[in-house]
CSV table of C-alpha atoms in Angstrom, one decimal:
chain,number,residue,atom,x,y,z
A,1,GLU,CA,103.3,87.2,117.9
A,2,GLU,CA,104.9,89.7,120.2
A,3,TRP,CA,107.8,87.4,121.1
A,4,LEU,CA,108.8,87.2,117.5
A,5,LEU,CA,109.0,90.9,117.3
A,6,ASP,CA,111.1,90.9,120.4
A,7,LEU,CA,113.4,88.3,118.8
A,8,GLY,CA,113.7,90.6,115.7
A,9,ARG,CA,114.7,93.5,117.9
A,10,LEU,CA,117.3,91.4,119.7
A,11,LEU,CA,118.8,90.2,116.4
A,12,LEU,CA,119.1,93.8,115.2
A,13,THR,CA,121.4,94.5,118.2
A,14,GLN,CA,123.6,91.6,117.2
A,15,THR,CA,123.9,92.0,113.5
A,16,ALA,CA,126.7,93.7,111.6
A,17,ASP,CA,126.5,97.4,110.9
A,18,TRP,CA,125.7,97.0,107.2
A,19,LEU,CA,124.8,100.6,106.4
A,20,PRO,CA,128.3,102.0,106.5
A,21,ALA,CA,129.7,98.6,105.2
A,22,LEU,CA,127.7,99.0,102.0
A,23,THR,CA,128.0,102.8,101.6
A,24,ASP,CA,130.8,105.0,102.9
A,25,ASP,CA,133.1,102.1,103.9
A,26,LEU,CA,132.4,99.9,100.8
A,27,PRO,CA,135.8,99.1,99.2
A,28,ALA,CA,136.4,99.3,95.5
A,29,GLY,CA,137.9,96.7,93.2
A,30,PRO,CA,138.4,92.9,93.7
A,31,MET,CA,138.6,91.8,97.3
A,32,THR,CA,141.3,89.3,98.0
A,33,ARG,CA,140.9,88.6,101.8
A,34,PHE,CA,138.0,87.0,103.6
A,35,SER,CA,135.4,89.2,105.2
A,36,HIS,CA,131.8,88.6,106.0
A,37,LEU,CA,131.1,92.2,105.0
A,38,THR,CA,132.4,91.8,101.4
A,39,HIS,CA,131.2,88.2,100.8
A,40,VAL,CA,128.8,88.6,97.9
A,41,VAL,CA,126.1,86.2,99.3
A,42,ASN,CA,126.1,88.1,102.7
A,43,THR,CA,125.9,91.4,100.8
A,44,ALA,CA,122.8,90.1,98.8
A,45,MET,CA,121.1,89.2,102.1
A,46,ALA,CA,122.0,92.3,103.9
A,47,LEU,CA,120.4,94.7,101.4
A,48,LYS,CA,117.0,94.0,102.9
A,49,LEU,CA,118.1,94.8,106.5
A,50,PRO,CA,116.8,98.4,106.6
A,51,ALA,CA,113.4,97.4,105.3
A,52,VAL,CA,113.0,94.5,107.6
A,53,ALA,CA,114.3,96.5,110.6
A,54,ALA,CA,111.7,99.2,109.9
A,55,ARG,CA,108.9,96.6,110.6
A,56,VAL,CA,110.1,96.4,114.2
A,57,GLY,CA,110.8,100.1,114.6
A,58,GLY,CA,114.5,99.8,114.0
A,59,CYS,CA,115.0,102.0,111.0
A,60,ALA,CA,113.3,105.4,110.4
A,61,ASP,CA,114.6,106.0,106.8
A,62,ALA,CA,114.7,102.5,105.4
A,63,SER,CA,113.9,103.5,101.8
A,64,ALA,CA,116.8,106.0,101.6
A,65,GLN,CA,119.2,103.6,103.2
A,66,VAL,CA,118.5,100.9,100.7
A,67,VAL,CA,118.8,103.3,97.8
A,68,ARG,CA,122.2,104.4,99.1
A,69,MET,CA,123.4,100.8,99.4
A,70,PHE,CA,122.4,100.0,95.9
A,71,GLU,CA,123.9,103.2,94.5
A,72,HIS,CA,127.3,102.4,96.1
A,73,LEU,CA,127.3,98.7,95.0
A,74,ASP,CA,126.3,99.7,91.4
A,75,ARG,CA,129.0,102.3,91.2
A,76,LEU,CA,131.8,100.1,92.5
A,77,HIS,CA,130.7,96.6,91.7
A,78,GLY,CA,127.7,96.8,89.4
A,79,GLN,CA,127.2,94.5,86.4
A,80,VAL,CA,125.1,95.1,83.3
A,81,HIS,CA,122.5,92.5,84.3
A,82,GLY,CA,121.6,94.2,87.6
A,83,MET,CA,123.7,92.1,89.9
A,84,PHE,CA,126.9,93.2,91.6
A,85,SER,CA,130.1,91.1,91.0
A,86,GLY,CA,131.2,88.4,93.5
A,87,ASP,CA,133.1,85.3,92.5
A,88,GLU,CA,133.1,84.7,96.3
A,89,TRP,CA,133.8,88.3,97.4
A,90,LEU,CA,132.9,91.6,95.8
A,91,ALA,CA,135.1,91.9,92.7
A,92,GLY,CA,134.6,95.3,91.0
A,93,ARG,CA,132.8,96.3,87.8
A,94,ASP,CA,134.9,94.4,85.2
A,95,ALA,CA,132.6,92.2,83.1
A,96,ARG,CA,135.1,89.3,83.3
A,97,ARG,CA,134.3,89.0,87.0
A,98,GLY,CA,131.8,86.3,88.0
A,99,VAL,CA,128.7,86.3,90.1
A,100,GLU,CA,128.0,83.5,92.5
A,101,THR,CA,124.7,81.7,91.9
A,102,CYS,CA,124.0,81.7,95.6
A,103,ALA,CA,124.1,85.5,95.6
A,104,VAL,CA,121.7,85.6,92.6
A,105,VAL,CA,118.9,83.7,94.5
A,106,GLU,CA,119.6,85.6,97.7
A,107,LEU,CA,119.3,88.9,95.9
A,108,MET,CA,116.1,87.9,94.3
A,109,PHE,CA,114.6,87.0,97.7
A,110,THR,CA,115.9,90.4,99.1
A,111,LEU,CA,114.3,92.3,96.2
A,112,GLU,CA,111.0,90.5,96.8
A,113,GLN,CA,111.1,91.5,100.5
A,114,LEU,CA,112.0,95.1,99.6
A,115,VAL,CA,108.9,95.4,97.4
A,116,ARG,CA,106.8,93.8,100.1
A,117,ASN,CA,108.1,96.0,102.9
A,118,LEU,CA,108.7,99.3,101.1
A,119,GLY,CA,106.1,99.1,98.3
A,120,GLU,CA,108.5,100.5,95.7
A,121,GLY,CA,108.3,99.2,92.1
A,122,ARG,CA,112.0,99.8,91.3
A,123,TYR,CA,112.9,96.6,93.1
A,124,GLY,CA,110.4,94.6,91.0
A,125,ASP,CA,112.3,96.0,87.9
A,126,ARG,CA,115.6,94.7,89.3
A,127,LEU,CA,114.1,91.4,90.4
A,128,GLU,CA,113.0,90.7,86.8
A,129,ALA,CA,116.4,91.7,85.4
A,130,VAL,CA,118.3,89.4,87.8
A,131,ALA,CA,115.9,86.5,87.4
A,132,PHE,CA,115.4,86.6,83.6
A,133,ASN,CA,119.1,87.2,82.9
A,134,GLN,CA,121.4,86.0,85.7
A,135,LEU,CA,119.4,83.1,87.2
A,136,ALA,CA,118.5,81.7,83.8
A,137,ALA,CA,122.1,81.9,82.5
A,138,ALA,CA,123.6,80.2,85.6
A,139,ASN,CA,121.5,77.0,85.2
A,140,ASP,CA,120.7,74.5,82.5
A,141,PRO,CA,117.1,74.5,81.4
A,142,TRP,CA,116.2,71.5,83.6
A,143,MET,CA,117.9,73.0,86.8
A,144,LEU,CA,120.1,69.8,87.0
A,145,ALA,CA,123.4,71.6,86.4
A,146,HIS,CA,124.6,75.0,87.4
A,147,GLN,CA,127.7,77.3,87.5
A,148,PHE,CA,129.2,78.3,90.7
A,149,VAL,CA,129.9,81.7,89.1
A,150,GLN,CA,128.7,83.1,85.8
A,151,GLN,CA,130.2,86.0,83.8
A,152,ALA,CA,128.3,88.8,82.1
A,153,ASN,CA,130.4,88.5,79.0
A,154,GLN,CA,131.0,84.7,79.1
A,155,VAL,CA,131.7,83.1,75.7
A,156,LEU,CA,133.4,79.9,76.9
A,157,VAL,CA,132.7,77.3,79.6
A,158,SER,CA,136.0,75.7,80.4
A,159,PHE,CA,138.6,74.8,83.1
A,160,GLY,CA,140.7,77.7,82.0
A,161,HIS,CA,142.3,80.0,84.6
A,162,ARG,CA,140.3,83.2,85.4
A,163,GLU,CA,141.2,85.9,87.9
A,164,TRP,CA,138.6,85.0,90.5
A,165,THR,CA,138.8,86.6,94.0
A,166,PHE,CA,138.5,83.1,95.5
A,167,SER,CA,137.4,80.2,93.4
A,168,LYS,CA,138.7,77.3,91.4
A,169,ASP,CA,139.3,77.0,87.7
A,170,GLU,CA,136.2,74.9,87.3
A,171,ALA,CA,133.9,77.5,88.9
A,172,ASN,CA,132.2,78.5,85.6
A,173,THR,CA,131.6,74.9,84.3
A,174,PHE,CA,128.2,73.3,84.6
A,175,GLY,CA,127.5,70.4,87.0
A,176,PRO,CA,125.5,69.3,90.0
A,177,SER,CA,128.1,70.7,92.3
A,178,PRO,CA,131.0,72.3,90.3
A,179,VAL,CA,132.5,74.0,93.4
A,180,GLY,CA,131.4,73.3,96.9
A,181,LYS,CA,127.8,72.5,97.9
A,182,CYS,CA,126.4,76.0,98.8
A,183,CYS,CA,124.8,76.8,95.4
A,184,THR,CA,123.6,73.2,95.0
A,185,ALA,CA,121.7,73.6,98.2
A,186,ASN,CA,120.5,77.1,97.5
A,187,LEU,CA,119.7,77.6,93.8
A,188,HIS,CA,116.4,75.7,93.9
A,189,GLN,CA,114.7,78.5,95.9
A,190,GLY,CA,115.0,81.2,93.1
A,191,TRP,CA,112.1,80.3,90.8
A,192,PRO,CA,109.6,79.1,93.4
A,193,LYS,CA,110.0,82.2,95.5
A,194,LEU,CA,109.7,84.4,92.4
A,195,VAL,CA,106.4,82.7,91.5
A,196,ARG,CA,105.2,83.0,95.1
A,197,SER,CA,106.0,86.8,95.0
A,198,MET,CA,104.6,87.7,91.6
A,199,TRP,CA,101.4,89.1,93.1
A,200,MET,CA,101.1,90.4,96.7
A,201,ALA,CA,98.1,91.6,98.7
A,202,GLY,CA,97.8,95.3,99.6
A,203,PRO,CA,98.8,97.8,100.5
A,204,GLU,CA,95.1,98.7,100.9
A,205,GLU,CA,92.4,96.2,101.6
A,206,ASP,CA,90.9,94.5,98.5
A,207,VAL,CA,93.9,95.3,96.3
A,208,LEU,CA,96.3,92.9,94.6
A,209,THR,CA,99.7,94.3,93.5
A,210,VAL,CA,101.9,93.0,90.7
A,211,VAL,CA,105.5,92.6,91.7
A,212,ALA,CA,106.8,90.7,88.6
A,213,TYR,CA,105.1,89.8,85.3
A,214,GLY,CA,104.8,86.3,83.9
A,215,PRO,CA,102.2,83.7,83.2
A,216,CYS,CA,100.4,82.6,86.3
A,217,ARG,CA,97.1,82.0,88.1
A,218,VAL,CA,96.2,84.0,91.3
A,219,SER,CA,93.3,83.2,93.7
A,220,ALA,CA,92.3,85.6,96.4
A,221,GLN,CA,89.4,86.9,98.5
A,222,LEU,CA,88.5,90.4,97.1
A,223,GLY,CA,85.4,92.5,97.5
A,224,GLY,CA,83.8,89.7,99.5
A,225,ARG,CA,84.2,87.2,96.6
A,226,THR,CA,86.6,84.5,95.5
A,227,VAL,CA,88.5,86.0,92.6
A,228,VAL,CA,90.8,84.1,90.2
A,229,LEU,CA,93.1,86.0,87.9
A,230,ASP,CA,94.6,84.2,84.8
A,231,VAL,CA,97.7,86.1,83.6
A,232,GLU,CA,98.3,85.3,79.9
A,233,THR,CA,101.6,86.5,78.6
A,234,SER,CA,105.0,85.5,77.1
A,235,TYR,CA,106.7,88.3,78.9
A,236,PRO,CA,109.6,89.1,79.0
A,237,PHE,CA,109.7,87.9,75.3
A,238,ASP,CA,106.5,89.8,74.5
A,239,GLU,CA,105.3,93.3,75.5
A,240,THR,CA,101.7,92.4,76.2
A,241,VAL,CA,100.3,91.2,79.5
A,242,GLU,CA,96.6,90.2,79.7
A,243,VAL,CA,94.8,89.5,82.9
A,244,VAL,CA,91.5,87.6,82.8
A,245,VAL,CA,89.2,88.1,85.8
A,246,HIS,CA,87.0,85.3,87.0
A,247,THR,CA,84.6,86.0,89.9
A,248,GLU,CA,81.7,84.5,91.7
A,249,PRO,CA,78.2,85.9,90.8
A,250,GLY,CA,78.0,89.6,91.6
A,251,ARG,CA,80.2,92.6,90.7
A,252,PRO,CA,82.9,92.7,93.4
A,253,ALA,CA,84.8,95.9,93.7
A,254,PHE,CA,88.6,95.7,94.1
A,255,GLY,CA,91.8,97.1,92.8
A,256,LEU,CA,94.6,95.7,90.7
A,257,ARG,CA,97.9,97.6,91.2
A,258,LEU,CA,100.1,97.2,88.1
A,259,ARG,CA,103.8,97.9,88.2
A,260,ILE,CA,104.9,100.1,85.3
A,261,PRO,CA,108.7,99.5,84.9
A,262,GLN,CA,111.0,102.5,85.0
A,263,TRP,CA,112.4,101.5,81.6
A,264,CYS,CA,109.0,101.7,79.9
A,265,THR,CA,107.6,104.7,78.2
A,266,GLY,CA,104.3,104.8,76.4
A,267,ALA,CA,102.6,102.0,78.2
A,268,THR,CA,98.9,101.5,77.3
A,269,LEU,CA,96.1,99.9,79.2
A,270,THR,CA,92.6,98.7,78.3
A,271,VAL,CA,90.0,97.2,80.7
A,272,ALA,CA,87.0,95.4,79.3
A,273,GLY,CA,87.9,97.0,75.9
A,274,GLU,CA,88.0,100.5,77.3
A,275,PRO,CA,91.2,102.5,77.2
A,276,GLN,CA,92.5,103.7,80.6
A,277,PRO,CA,95.0,106.5,81.4
A,278,VAL,CA,98.4,105.3,82.4
A,279,ARG,CA,99.8,107.6,85.2
A,280,PRO,CA,101.8,105.6,87.7
A,281,ASP,CA,102.3,106.9,91.2
A,282,GLU,CA,105.6,107.9,92.8
A,283,HIS,CA,106.3,104.3,93.6
A,284,GLY,CA,105.9,103.1,90.0
A,285,PHE,CA,102.4,101.6,90.3
A,286,LEU,CA,99.1,102.2,88.5
A,287,THR,CA,95.9,101.1,90.4
A,288,VAL,CA,92.8,100.1,88.5
A,289,THR,CA,89.8,100.0,90.9
A,290,ARG,CA,86.3,99.1,89.7
A,291,GLU,CA,83.4,96.7,89.9
A,292,TRP,CA,84.5,93.6,88.0
A,293,THR,CA,82.4,91.2,85.9
A,294,ASP,CA,83.3,87.6,85.4
A,295,GLY,CA,85.4,87.4,82.2
A,296,ASP,CA,86.7,91.0,82.2
A,297,ARG,CA,90.0,91.3,80.5
A,298,LEU,CA,92.8,93.8,81.4
A,299,ARG,CA,95.3,94.3,78.6
A,300,LEU,CA,98.6,96.1,79.5
A,301,VAL,CA,101.2,96.8,76.8
A,302,LEU,CA,104.7,97.6,77.9
A,303,PRO,CA,106.7,98.8,74.8
A,304,MET,CA,110.3,97.6,74.9
A,305,GLN,CA,112.8,99.9,73.2
A,306,LEU,CA,116.5,99.1,72.8
A,307,ARG,CA,118.5,100.9,75.5
A,308,THR,CA,122.3,101.4,75.8
A,309,VAL,CA,124.0,101.0,79.1
A,310,PRO,CA,127.4,102.7,79.3
A,311,ARG,CA,130.0,100.4,80.9
A,312,ASP,CA,133.7,100.9,81.9
A,313,GLY,CA,136.5,101.1,79.4
A,314,GLY,CA,134.2,102.4,76.6
A,315,ALA,CA,132.1,99.2,76.6
A,316,VAL,CA,128.3,99.3,76.2
A,317,GLY,CA,125.5,97.0,77.2
A,318,LEU,CA,122.2,96.6,75.4
A,319,ARG,CA,118.9,96.1,77.1
A,320,LEU,CA,115.5,95.4,75.8
A,321,GLY,CA,112.8,95.6,78.4
A,322,PRO,CA,114.1,93.5,81.4
A,323,LEU,CA,116.5,91.5,79.2
A,324,VAL,CA,120.2,92.0,78.5
A,325,LEU,CA,121.0,91.2,74.9
A,326,VAL,CA,124.0,89.1,73.9
A,327,HIS,CA,125.8,88.6,70.6
A,328,GLY,CA,126.0,84.9,69.6
A,329,VAL,CA,129.6,83.7,69.1
A,330,GLY,CA,130.0,81.2,66.3
A,331,GLU,CA,132.0,78.0,66.6
A,332,VAL,CA,135.6,78.0,65.2
């Protein structure tokens, strides 16, 4: 409704000036004094501002602005798993620094909105990395206990002193509420919003777009028919994603827009047993448009090769597909 758009424009006049705050004015190293502009959760929220503002005419070069923000954050505070540090405030690139769980779920929501508003697959790549590595590591398997902050190279959960920017010694222990209540109230949104955002409509009519891969079922109106997609996969622990199309009688015509991750080379695709060329567009997507028959099966293979990620101090990270690998430390 028009009044909501008016409200959005009003809010834009009252918000902080996040573009310089997260680019030219972004400070390096651990922050030790409170500021809304360096609070890691605020930062995770603010990254979607240009894309959202563009929807109400408040940002002409939203895509370029978001790219600049991420480039500066990665250069000064980036971590191997795709997050930026923040054990309350931004804390530099050292792997010993933590990342607050609140910021993890807020960045996931931001990345989902960036794909939705900008249509760029790169943010789906980062979304998977943050979800499958950082959110999974910060919570127990039942989501009953979490860490306030989680470290990229964490080998010990303890009450030992760590050089947080502003946190307590118990900040990386697991519990219902190890430090404060913010993460306890916030962490539950991460997985449901990811599932809700795995597929999105558009950008053209009768097109469904994959934002993140994983087992799911999607129901939509496409080509004048009710279409159900069953996504069968063990991704990110497997390279193959299969989509089974179920349609009402007839041969509805619609498109499936598949995200080809930037880390992937040599992707292969077959539709109903027939090989298809894999040539993603400038946004990282490949669109398959055809008349579909009930039971058609789309098979996408995303080969995962080990990649090294140079880190500060001569360190190196290892990635396989969207996953960051770790070396198990034995008990003493």
